[in-house]
Amino acid sequence: MRFPKGYAGVNKLFASEIINIFSSVMFFVASVFAVFSSQRIVNPQYLPIIVIPLIAAGLMSVVAFILQLVGLGQAKKDDQMFKTAFAFVFVGVAASVVSFMSGGTLSNIFSSISEVSSLIVSVYTILGIYNFAEKMDNASIMLNAKITIIIGASAFAVAVILRMVPVFFPRTEYMLDLFVSVTELTAYIIFLICLGRARGMLAEKK
């Protein structure tokens, strides 16, 4: 195994992405109920079916974040691209905290910053995988990494734009949450496939 730290890191990133997918599904469920009730947490009747999926999504996101952090920390020892991704994780966390603690326009702005940080983390992670593939002369994974960056980055870019819309049109927030969860889920699945293939490549003994 040429890149043991890279392999260990990508393994954890793969697990993190799976958890992120489940988290996105929970967020999607909560968004659907919020849109159709048009009440969100205001009406006690809809409180459990909205809050429970949100709590589940939040807990899974924390677990996914820890795995991502550990994974990037390991992988960066074998490739510098993961070091940049590692740094932007903390930018995203800081933006998410400010978004959570604030409200209205400010919250939407920092939520958008968090989305941009997630995009950068994902791009540099895939660039790290591309570097591994290049060093291992694996043209198939190199091509897959390029396609993943283009499609995955586009999906995240759409999510960023959707996060920005409520800054100018506040009443669209709940409906757009629905679309954001779908685009994020799409991006997570695309990145998961790439990470899965990279994990198999890095496990090879050559």
PDB file of C-alpha atoms in Angstrom:
ATOM      1  CA  MET A   1       0.000   0.000   0.000  1.00  0.00           C
ATOM      2  CA  ARG A   2       1.667   3.215  -1.217  1.00  0.00           C
ATOM      3  CA  PHE A   3      -0.449   5.714   0.735  1.00  0.00           C
ATOM      4  CA  PRO A   4      -1.507   4.161   4.079  1.00  0.00           C
ATOM      5  CA  LYS A   5      -2.482   7.497   5.644  1.00  0.00           C
ATOM      6  CA  GLY A   6      -4.363   8.462   2.502  1.00  0.00           C
ATOM      7  CA  TYR A   7      -6.213   5.142   2.540  1.00  0.00           C
ATOM      8  CA  ALA A   8      -7.152   5.496   6.214  1.00  0.00           C
ATOM      9  CA  GLY A   9      -8.288   9.071   5.636  1.00  0.00           C
ATOM     10  CA  VAL A  10     -10.370   8.287   2.552  1.00  0.00           C
ATOM     11  CA  ASN A  11     -12.002   5.408   4.439  1.00  0.00           C
ATOM     12  CA  LYS A  12     -13.214   7.838   7.092  1.00  0.00           C
ATOM     13  CA  LEU A  13     -14.268  10.384   4.470  1.00  0.00           C
ATOM     14  CA  PHE A  14     -16.283   7.646   2.783  1.00  0.00           C
ATOM     15  CA  ALA A  15     -18.056   6.844   6.066  1.00  0.00           C
ATOM     16  CA  SER A  16     -18.608  10.562   6.682  1.00  0.00           C
ATOM     17  CA  GLU A  17     -20.249  10.952   3.270  1.00  0.00           C
ATOM     18  CA  ILE A  18     -22.636   8.055   3.942  1.00  0.00           C
ATOM     19  CA  ILE A  19     -23.730   9.685   7.203  1.00  0.00           C
ATOM     20  CA  ASN A  20     -24.113  13.019   5.400  1.00  0.00           C
ATOM     21  CA  ILE A  21     -26.499  11.353   2.958  1.00  0.00           C
ATOM     22  CA  PHE A  22     -28.704  10.113   5.803  1.00  0.00           C
ATOM     23  CA  SER A  23     -28.505  13.558   7.408  1.00  0.00           C
ATOM     24  CA  SER A  24     -29.643  15.181   4.143  1.00  0.00           C
ATOM     25  CA  VAL A  25     -32.573  12.755   3.938  1.00  0.00           C
ATOM     26  CA  MET A  26     -33.644  13.717   7.473  1.00  0.00           C
ATOM     27  CA  PHE A  27     -33.325  17.404   6.629  1.00  0.00           C
ATOM     28  CA  PHE A  28     -35.356  16.820   3.473  1.00  0.00           C
ATOM     29  CA  VAL A  29     -38.122  15.146   5.504  1.00  0.00           C
ATOM     30  CA  ALA A  30     -38.196  18.062   7.948  1.00  0.00           C
ATOM     31  CA  SER A  31     -38.264  20.562   5.064  1.00  0.00           C
ATOM     32  CA  VAL A  32     -41.180  18.765   3.410  1.00  0.00           C
ATOM     33  CA  PHE A  33     -43.234  18.891   6.601  1.00  0.00           C
ATOM     34  CA  ALA A  34     -42.271  22.541   7.137  1.00  0.00           C
ATOM     35  CA  VAL A  35     -43.396  23.512   3.638  1.00  0.00           C
ATOM     36  CA  PHE A  36     -46.668  21.634   3.736  1.00  0.00           C
ATOM     37  CA  SER A  37     -47.577  22.765   7.236  1.00  0.00           C
ATOM     38  CA  SER A  38     -46.499  26.352   6.437  1.00  0.00           C
ATOM     39  CA  GLN A  39     -45.975  26.677  10.165  1.00  0.00           C
ATOM     40  CA  ARG A  40     -42.561  25.222  10.852  1.00  0.00           C
ATOM     41  CA  ILE A  41     -42.076  25.135  14.636  1.00  0.00           C
ATOM     42  CA  VAL A  42     -44.839  27.686  15.371  1.00  0.00           C
ATOM     43  CA  ASN A  43     -47.759  25.210  15.536  1.00  0.00           C
ATOM     44  CA  PRO A  44     -47.298  22.591  18.328  1.00  0.00           C
ATOM     45  CA  GLN A  45     -49.205  20.073  16.208  1.00  0.00           C
ATOM     46  CA  TYR A  46     -46.336  19.934  13.725  1.00  0.00           C
ATOM     47  CA  LEU A  47     -43.540  20.238  16.282  1.00  0.00           C
ATOM     48  CA  PRO A  48     -42.512  16.547  16.578  1.00  0.00           C
ATOM     49  CA  ILE A  49     -42.567  15.720  12.844  1.00  0.00           C
ATOM     50  CA  ILE A  50     -40.368  18.721  12.084  1.00  0.00           C
ATOM     51  CA  VAL A  51     -38.057  18.882  15.096  1.00  0.00           C
ATOM     52  CA  ILE A  52     -37.276  15.147  15.417  1.00  0.00           C
ATOM     53  CA  PRO A  53     -35.854  14.810  11.868  1.00  0.00           C
ATOM     54  CA  LEU A  54     -33.940  18.073  12.394  1.00  0.00           C
ATOM     55  CA  ILE A  55     -32.405  16.760  15.613  1.00  0.00           C
ATOM     56  CA  ALA A  56     -31.531  13.467  13.919  1.00  0.00           C
ATOM     57  CA  ALA A  57     -29.962  15.363  11.005  1.00  0.00           C
ATOM     58  CA  GLY A  58     -28.008  17.546  13.419  1.00  0.00           C
ATOM     59  CA  LEU A  59     -26.627  14.603  15.401  1.00  0.00           C
ATOM     60  CA  MET A  60     -25.624  12.759  12.229  1.00  0.00           C
ATOM     61  CA  SER A  61     -23.963  15.916  10.908  1.00  0.00           C
ATOM     62  CA  VAL A  62     -21.838  16.119  14.073  1.00  0.00           C
ATOM     63  CA  VAL A  63     -20.700  12.503  13.669  1.00  0.00           C
ATOM     64  CA  ALA A  64     -20.009  13.078   9.954  1.00  0.00           C
ATOM     65  CA  PHE A  65     -18.025  16.225  10.785  1.00  0.00           C
ATOM     66  CA  ILE A  66     -15.820  14.392  13.294  1.00  0.00           C
ATOM     67  CA  LEU A  67     -15.125  11.601  10.801  1.00  0.00           C
ATOM     68  CA  GLN A  68     -14.402  14.153   8.081  1.00  0.00           C
ATOM     69  CA  LEU A  69     -11.986  16.040  10.308  1.00  0.00           C
ATOM     70  CA  VAL A  70     -10.110  12.887  11.321  1.00  0.00           C
ATOM     71  CA  GLY A  71     -10.105  11.624   7.735  1.00  0.00           C
ATOM     72  CA  LEU A  72      -8.704  14.846   6.301  1.00  0.00           C
ATOM     73  CA  GLY A  73      -6.173  14.991   9.130  1.00  0.00           C
ATOM     74  CA  GLN A  74      -4.881  11.562   8.145  1.00  0.00           C
ATOM     75  CA  ALA A  75      -5.026  12.025   4.374  1.00  0.00           C
ATOM     76  CA  LYS A  76      -3.162  15.360   4.463  1.00  0.00           C
ATOM     77  CA  LYS A  77      -0.051  13.477   5.582  1.00  0.00           C
ATOM     78  CA  ASP A  78       0.080  11.863   2.144  1.00  0.00           C
ATOM     79  CA  ASP A  79      -1.128  14.776  -0.025  1.00  0.00           C
ATOM     80  CA  GLN A  80      -1.157  18.555   0.453  1.00  0.00           C
ATOM     81  CA  MET A  81      -4.585  19.054  -1.144  1.00  0.00           C
ATOM     82  CA  PHE A  82      -6.202  17.538   1.923  1.00  0.00           C
ATOM     83  CA  LYS A  83      -4.441  20.133   4.080  1.00  0.00           C
ATOM     84  CA  THR A  84      -6.311  22.943   2.282  1.00  0.00           C
ATOM     85  CA  ALA A  85      -9.576  21.023   2.625  1.00  0.00           C
ATOM     86  CA  PHE A  86      -8.839  20.565   6.336  1.00  0.00           C
ATOM     87  CA  ALA A  87      -8.413  24.329   6.822  1.00  0.00           C
ATOM     88  CA  PHE A  88     -11.689  25.199   5.073  1.00  0.00           C
ATOM     89  CA  VAL A  89     -13.616  22.796   7.285  1.00  0.00           C
ATOM     90  CA  PHE A  90     -13.079  25.221  10.159  1.00  0.00           C
ATOM     91  CA  VAL A  91     -14.163  28.178   8.028  1.00  0.00           C
ATOM     92  CA  GLY A  92     -17.411  26.338   7.354  1.00  0.00           C
ATOM     93  CA  VAL A  93     -17.896  25.503  11.031  1.00  0.00           C
ATOM     94  CA  ALA A  94     -17.375  29.120  12.085  1.00  0.00           C
ATOM     95  CA  ALA A  95     -19.877  30.302   9.460  1.00  0.00           C
ATOM     96  CA  SER A  96     -22.402  27.671  10.549  1.00  0.00           C
ATOM     97  CA  VAL A  97     -22.115  28.736  14.188  1.00  0.00           C
ATOM     98  CA  VAL A  98     -22.706  32.394  13.305  1.00  0.00           C
ATOM     99  CA  SER A  99     -25.622  31.391  11.065  1.00  0.00           C
ATOM    100  CA  PHE A 100     -27.187  29.339  13.876  1.00  0.00           C
ATOM    101  CA  MET A 101     -26.759  32.061  16.500  1.00  0.00           C
ATOM    102  CA  SER A 102     -28.040  34.873  14.294  1.00  0.00           C
ATOM    103  CA  GLY A 103     -31.231  35.275  12.323  1.00  0.00           C
ATOM    104  CA  GLY A 104     -32.764  36.721   9.198  1.00  0.00           C
ATOM    105  CA  THR A 105     -30.480  38.075   6.491  1.00  0.00           C
ATOM    106  CA  LEU A 106     -27.277  37.623   8.516  1.00  0.00           C
ATOM    107  CA  SER A 107     -28.079  33.964   9.094  1.00  0.00           C
ATOM    108  CA  ASN A 108     -28.687  33.399   5.375  1.00  0.00           C
ATOM    109  CA  ILE A 109     -25.424  35.133   4.446  1.00  0.00           C
ATOM    110  CA  PHE A 110     -23.331  32.989   6.793  1.00  0.00           C
ATOM    111  CA  SER A 111     -25.248  29.894   5.726  1.00  0.00           C
ATOM    112  CA  SER A 112     -24.148  30.684   2.180  1.00  0.00           C
ATOM    113  CA  ILE A 113     -20.541  31.088   3.364  1.00  0.00           C
ATOM    114  CA  SER A 114     -20.802  27.665   4.980  1.00  0.00           C
ATOM    115  CA  GLU A 115     -22.033  26.197   1.687  1.00  0.00           C
ATOM    116  CA  VAL A 116     -19.110  27.767  -0.186  1.00  0.00           C
ATOM    117  CA  SER A 117     -16.687  26.323   2.372  1.00  0.00           C
ATOM    118  CA  SER A 118     -18.259  22.880   1.925  1.00  0.00           C
ATOM    119  CA  LEU A 119     -17.802  23.225  -1.821  1.00  0.00           C
ATOM    120  CA  ILE A 120     -14.115  24.131  -1.420  1.00  0.00           C
ATOM    121  CA  VAL A 121     -13.543  21.237   1.001  1.00  0.00           C
ATOM    122  CA  SER A 122     -15.137  18.818  -1.462  1.00  0.00           C
ATOM    123  CA  VAL A 123     -13.172  20.148  -4.439  1.00  0.00           C
ATOM    124  CA  TYR A 124      -9.806  19.922  -2.665  1.00  0.00           C
ATOM    125  CA  THR A 125     -10.670  16.458  -1.376  1.00  0.00           C
ATOM    126  CA  ILE A 126     -11.314  15.256  -4.918  1.00  0.00           C
ATOM    127  CA  LEU A 127      -8.148  17.010  -6.117  1.00  0.00           C
ATOM    128  CA  GLY A 128      -6.274  15.013  -3.480  1.00  0.00           C
ATOM    129  CA  ILE A 129      -7.823  11.822  -4.828  1.00  0.00           C
ATOM    130  CA  TYR A 130      -6.836  12.905  -8.345  1.00  0.00           C
ATOM    131  CA  ASN A 131      -3.238  13.305  -7.173  1.00  0.00           C
ATOM    132  CA  PHE A 132      -3.266   9.813  -5.674  1.00  0.00           C
ATOM    133  CA  ALA A 133      -4.659   8.407  -8.929  1.00  0.00           C
ATOM    134  CA  GLU A 134      -2.046  10.242 -10.974  1.00  0.00           C
ATOM    135  CA  LYS A 135       0.786   8.876  -8.833  1.00  0.00           C
ATOM    136  CA  MET A 136      -0.680   5.380  -9.155  1.00  0.00           C
ATOM    137  CA  ASP A 137      -1.211   5.732 -12.931  1.00  0.00           C
ATOM    138  CA  ASN A 138      -4.938   5.097 -12.603  1.00  0.00           C
ATOM    139  CA  ALA A 139      -6.484   6.953 -15.560  1.00  0.00           C
ATOM    140  CA  SER A 140      -9.993   5.737 -14.746  1.00  0.00           C
ATOM    141  CA  ILE A 141     -10.009   7.323 -11.267  1.00  0.00           C
ATOM    142  CA  MET A 142      -8.405  10.488 -12.658  1.00  0.00           C
ATOM    143  CA  LEU A 143     -11.266  10.835 -15.142  1.00  0.00           C
ATOM    144  CA  ASN A 144     -13.822  10.053 -12.464  1.00  0.00           C
ATOM    145  CA  ALA A 145     -12.316  12.731 -10.211  1.00  0.00           C
ATOM    146  CA  LYS A 146     -12.556  15.336 -12.983  1.00  0.00           C
ATOM    147  CA  ILE A 147     -16.203  14.467 -13.669  1.00  0.00           C
ATOM    148  CA  THR A 148     -16.984  14.469  -9.942  1.00  0.00           C
ATOM    149  CA  ILE A 149     -15.513  17.949  -9.500  1.00  0.00           C
ATOM    150  CA  ILE A 150     -17.539  19.336 -12.405  1.00  0.00           C
ATOM    151  CA  ILE A 151     -20.885  17.737 -11.512  1.00  0.00           C
ATOM    152  CA  GLY A 152     -20.497  17.822  -7.728  1.00  0.00           C
ATOM    153  CA  ALA A 153     -19.256  21.408  -7.706  1.00  0.00           C
ATOM    154  CA  SER A 154     -22.194  22.419  -9.912  1.00  0.00           C
ATOM    155  CA  ALA A 155     -24.628  20.828  -7.455  1.00  0.00           C
ATOM    156  CA  PHE A 156     -23.029  22.641  -4.523  1.00  0.00           C
ATOM    157  CA  ALA A 157     -22.977  25.895  -6.518  1.00  0.00           C
ATOM    158  CA  VAL A 158     -26.734  25.589  -7.005  1.00  0.00           C
ATOM    159  CA  ALA A 159     -27.099  25.059  -3.238  1.00  0.00           C
ATOM    160  CA  VAL A 160     -25.059  28.219  -2.588  1.00  0.00           C
ATOM    161  CA  ILE A 161     -27.263  30.254  -4.941  1.00  0.00           C
ATOM    162  CA  LEU A 162     -30.415  28.892  -3.301  1.00  0.00           C
ATOM    163  CA  ARG A 163     -29.030  29.843   0.109  1.00  0.00           C
ATOM    164  CA  MET A 164     -28.491  33.403  -1.135  1.00  0.00           C
ATOM    165  CA  VAL A 165     -32.015  33.893  -2.518  1.00  0.00           C
ATOM    166  CA  PRO A 166     -33.679  34.298   0.931  1.00  0.00           C
ATOM    167  CA  VAL A 167     -31.292  37.187   1.622  1.00  0.00           C
ATOM    168  CA  PHE A 168     -33.274  39.166  -0.959  1.00  0.00           C
ATOM    169  CA  PHE A 169     -36.591  37.268  -0.750  1.00  0.00           C
ATOM    170  CA  PRO A 170     -37.000  36.160   2.901  1.00  0.00           C
ATOM    171  CA  ARG A 171     -40.364  34.410   2.470  1.00  0.00           C
ATOM    172  CA  THR A 172     -38.856  31.858   0.100  1.00  0.00           C
ATOM    173  CA  GLU A 173     -36.598  30.338   2.787  1.00  0.00           C
ATOM    174  CA  TYR A 174     -38.697  27.275   3.735  1.00  0.00           C
ATOM    175  CA  MET A 175     -39.421  26.257   0.151  1.00  0.00           C
ATOM    176  CA  LEU A 176     -35.787  26.710  -0.875  1.00  0.00           C
ATOM    177  CA  ASP A 177     -34.641  24.570   2.075  1.00  0.00           C
ATOM    178  CA  LEU A 178     -36.356  21.730   0.256  1.00  0.00           C
ATOM    179  CA  PHE A 179     -34.418  22.291  -2.951  1.00  0.00           C
ATOM    180  CA  VAL A 180     -31.133  22.802  -1.087  1.00  0.00           C
ATOM    181  CA  SER A 181     -31.496  19.440   0.639  1.00  0.00           C
ATOM    182  CA  VAL A 182     -32.072  17.751  -2.747  1.00  0.00           C
ATOM    183  CA  THR A 183     -29.046  19.386  -4.403  1.00  0.00           C
ATOM    184  CA  GLU A 184     -26.836  18.628  -1.397  1.00  0.00           C
ATOM    185  CA  LEU A 185     -28.001  15.007  -1.392  1.00  0.00           C
ATOM    186  CA  THR A 186     -27.129  14.752  -5.092  1.00  0.00           C
ATOM    187  CA  ALA A 187     -23.654  16.159  -4.449  1.00  0.00           C
ATOM    188  CA  TYR A 188     -23.059  13.802  -1.517  1.00  0.00           C
ATOM    189  CA  ILE A 189     -23.969  10.770  -3.633  1.00  0.00           C
ATOM    190  CA  ILE A 190     -21.639  11.881  -6.453  1.00  0.00           C
ATOM    191  CA  PHE A 191     -18.758  12.411  -4.035  1.00  0.00           C
ATOM    192  CA  LEU A 192     -19.532   9.112  -2.287  1.00  0.00           C
ATOM    193  CA  ILE A 193     -19.098   7.201  -5.558  1.00  0.00           C
ATOM    194  CA  CYS A 194     -15.741   8.877  -6.178  1.00  0.00           C
ATOM    195  CA  LEU A 195     -14.567   8.223  -2.618  1.00  0.00           C
ATOM    196  CA  GLY A 196     -15.649   4.579  -2.902  1.00  0.00           C
ATOM    197  CA  ARG A 197     -13.611   4.091  -6.062  1.00  0.00           C
ATOM    198  CA  ALA A 198     -10.624   5.914  -4.546  1.00  0.00           C
ATOM    199  CA  ARG A 199     -10.808   3.691  -1.469  1.00  0.00           C
ATOM    200  CA  GLY A 200     -10.581   0.603  -3.677  1.00  0.00           C
ATOM    201  CA  MET A 201      -7.649   2.073  -5.595  1.00  0.00           C
ATOM    202  CA  LEU A 202      -5.712   2.993  -2.442  1.00  0.00           C
ATOM    203  CA  ALA A 203      -6.236  -0.499  -1.020  1.00  0.00           C
ATOM    204  CA  GLU A 204      -4.258  -1.972  -3.916  1.00  0.00           C
ATOM    205  CA  LYS A 205      -0.818  -3.270  -3.042  1.00  0.00           C
ATOM    206  CA  LYS A 206       1.385  -1.525  -5.549  1.00  0.00           C
TER     207      LYS A 206
END
